[in-house]
Amino acid sequence: MAQEGIDVVRRLFAAFDAQDWEAALGLFDPDVEWSPVEGSYRGPEGVVAAMADWTEPWDEHVVEAEEFVDASDRVLAVIHLTGRGAASGMEIDQRFFQVYEVRDDKIVRMIEFVTRADALNAAAQP
């Protein structure tokens, strides 16, 4: 299961990189829970809303998945984010840690953390 989950999450980031939104949305379970640091969203339409909310204030915005880690029955993705705010010009260069749950080749849940330790702790929870 772990490698299959990693493959699904890799395909998600490849679809994001290629801006193949149809392929990306096809990787989500209809009831996916998407929980970035800013809040929680439900369903593929919630993922789209979360992405729109996040990218809108940025003039430049690059998200790179640096690492995928087998975390028991979950996947830890280490995300490197760089960007510059459209209005403020503020620059960001930060890593986030996303824990994915994959079932039947579909992403059913993603929770984002600011620290690797918190993400690994959450991944270890039943």
Short mmCIF file of N, CA and C in Angstrom, two decimals, residues 37-85:
data_model
loop_
_atom_site.label_atom_id
_atom_site.label_comp_id
_atom_site.label_asym_id
_atom_site.label_seq_id
_atom_site.Cartn_x
_atom_site.Cartn_y
_atom_site.Cartn_z
N VAL A 37 -3.03 24.39 6.18
CA VAL A 37 -2.90 25.09 7.46
C VAL A 37 -4.05 26.10 7.66
N GLU A 38 -4.54 26.66 6.57
CA GLU A 38 -5.54 27.74 6.66
C GLU A 38 -6.96 27.28 6.97
N GLY A 39 -7.27 26.01 6.84
CA GLY A 39 -8.63 25.58 7.09
C GLY A 39 -8.89 24.19 6.54
N SER A 40 -10.17 23.83 6.41
CA SER A 40 -10.52 22.50 5.93
C SER A 40 -11.59 22.62 4.85
N TYR A 41 -11.44 21.81 3.82
CA TYR A 41 -12.33 21.83 2.67
C TYR A 41 -12.76 20.39 2.38
N ARG A 42 -13.88 20.23 1.72
CA ARG A 42 -14.38 18.90 1.45
C ARG A 42 -14.71 18.76 -0.04
N GLY A 43 -14.38 17.58 -0.59
CA GLY A 43 -14.68 17.25 -1.98
C GLY A 43 -13.70 17.91 -2.95
N PRO A 44 -13.67 17.41 -4.18
CA PRO A 44 -12.77 18.01 -5.19
C PRO A 44 -13.02 19.50 -5.39
N GLU A 45 -14.29 19.92 -5.30
CA GLU A 45 -14.59 21.35 -5.44
C GLU A 45 -14.00 22.14 -4.27
N GLY A 46 -13.90 21.52 -3.10
CA GLY A 46 -13.25 22.16 -1.96
C GLY A 46 -11.75 22.30 -2.19
N VAL A 47 -11.14 21.30 -2.81
CA VAL A 47 -9.71 21.39 -3.14
C VAL A 47 -9.48 22.55 -4.10
N VAL A 48 -10.34 22.68 -5.10
CA VAL A 48 -10.23 23.78 -6.05
C VAL A 48 -10.36 25.12 -5.33
N ALA A 49 -11.34 25.22 -4.42
CA ALA A 49 -11.53 26.46 -3.66
C ALA A 49 -10.31 26.77 -2.79
N ALA A 50 -9.75 25.74 -2.16
CA ALA A 50 -8.56 25.94 -1.33
C ALA A 50 -7.40 26.45 -2.17
N MET A 51 -7.20 25.84 -3.33
CA MET A 51 -6.10 26.27 -4.21
C MET A 51 -6.31 27.71 -4.68
N ALA A 52 -7.53 28.03 -5.05
CA ALA A 52 -7.83 29.40 -5.50
C ALA A 52 -7.60 30.40 -4.38
N ASP A 53 -8.06 30.06 -3.18
CA ASP A 53 -7.86 30.95 -2.02
C ASP A 53 -6.38 31.17 -1.75
N TRP A 54 -5.58 30.10 -1.90
CA TRP A 54 -4.16 30.20 -1.59
C TRP A 54 -3.39 30.98 -2.65
N THR A 55 -3.64 30.71 -3.93
CA THR A 55 -2.82 31.29 -4.99
C THR A 55 -3.21 32.72 -5.33
N GLU A 56 -4.43 33.13 -5.05
CA GLU A 56 -4.90 34.44 -5.46
C GLU A 56 -4.04 35.61 -4.99
N PRO A 57 -3.57 35.66 -3.75
CA PRO A 57 -2.81 36.84 -3.33
C PRO A 57 -1.33 36.85 -3.77
N TRP A 58 -0.89 35.83 -4.52
CA TRP A 58 0.51 35.74 -4.88
C TRP A 58 0.75 36.19 -6.31
N ASP A 59 1.81 37.00 -6.49
CA ASP A 59 2.24 37.42 -7.82
C ASP A 59 3.03 36.28 -8.46
N GLU A 60 3.92 35.69 -7.69
CA GLU A 60 4.69 34.52 -8.11
C GLU A 60 4.45 33.45 -7.06
N HIS A 61 4.36 32.20 -7.51
CA HIS A 61 4.02 31.14 -6.59
C HIS A 61 4.54 29.82 -7.17
N VAL A 62 5.47 29.18 -6.47
CA VAL A 62 6.02 27.90 -6.94
C VAL A 62 5.95 26.89 -5.79
N VAL A 63 5.36 25.74 -6.08
CA VAL A 63 5.25 24.66 -5.10
C VAL A 63 6.01 23.47 -5.68
N GLU A 64 6.96 22.98 -4.92
CA GLU A 64 7.77 21.85 -5.36
C GLU A 64 7.72 20.76 -4.30
N ALA A 65 7.36 19.56 -4.71
CA ALA A 65 7.42 18.42 -3.80
C ALA A 65 8.86 17.92 -3.80
N GLU A 66 9.51 18.02 -2.66
CA GLU A 66 10.93 17.65 -2.56
C GLU A 66 11.14 16.20 -2.17
N GLU A 67 10.18 15.63 -1.46
CA GLU A 67 10.40 14.29 -0.91
C GLU A 67 9.04 13.65 -0.63
N PHE A 68 8.98 12.34 -0.86
CA PHE A 68 7.80 11.54 -0.52
C PHE A 68 8.28 10.43 0.40
N VAL A 69 7.64 10.31 1.56
CA VAL A 69 8.10 9.38 2.58
C VAL A 69 6.97 8.41 2.92
N ASP A 70 7.30 7.12 2.94
CA ASP A 70 6.38 6.09 3.40
C ASP A 70 6.19 6.30 4.90
N ALA A 71 4.99 6.64 5.31
CA ALA A 71 4.69 6.88 6.72
C ALA A 71 3.60 5.91 7.15
N SER A 72 3.97 4.64 7.25
CA SER A 72 3.05 3.57 7.59
C SER A 72 2.03 3.43 6.47
N ASP A 73 0.75 3.66 6.74
CA ASP A 73 -0.25 3.57 5.69
C ASP A 73 -0.58 4.94 5.10
N ARG A 74 0.29 5.90 5.35
CA ARG A 74 0.11 7.26 4.84
C ARG A 74 1.37 7.69 4.08
N VAL A 75 1.27 8.83 3.43
CA VAL A 75 2.39 9.39 2.68
C VAL A 75 2.69 10.78 3.23
N LEU A 76 3.94 11.02 3.55
CA LEU A 76 4.38 12.36 3.95
C LEU A 76 5.04 13.00 2.73
N ALA A 77 4.54 14.15 2.33
CA ALA A 77 5.14 14.91 1.24
C ALA A 77 5.77 16.17 1.82
N VAL A 78 7.04 16.38 1.51
CA VAL A 78 7.74 17.58 1.94
C VAL A 78 7.62 18.59 0.80
N ILE A 79 7.00 19.71 1.08
CA ILE A 79 6.66 20.72 0.07
C ILE A 79 7.50 21.97 0.29
N HIS A 80 8.17 22.42 -0.77
CA HIS A 80 8.94 23.67 -0.72
C HIS A 80 8.14 24.72 -1.48
N LEU A 81 7.80 25.77 -0.78
CA LEU A 81 6.99 26.85 -1.34
C LEU A 81 7.81 28.12 -1.42
N THR A 82 7.81 28.73 -2.59
CA THR A 82 8.41 30.06 -2.76
C THR A 82 7.38 30.93 -3.46
N GLY A 83 7.41 32.21 -3.15
CA GLY A 83 6.46 33.10 -3.79
C GLY A 83 6.68 34.54 -3.37
N ARG A 84 5.94 35.44 -4.05
CA ARG A 84 5.98 36.86 -3.72
C ARG A 84 4.55 37.38 -3.77
N GLY A 85 4.16 38.07 -2.72
CA GLY A 85 2.82 38.61 -2.61
C GLY A 85 2.56 39.68 -3.67
#
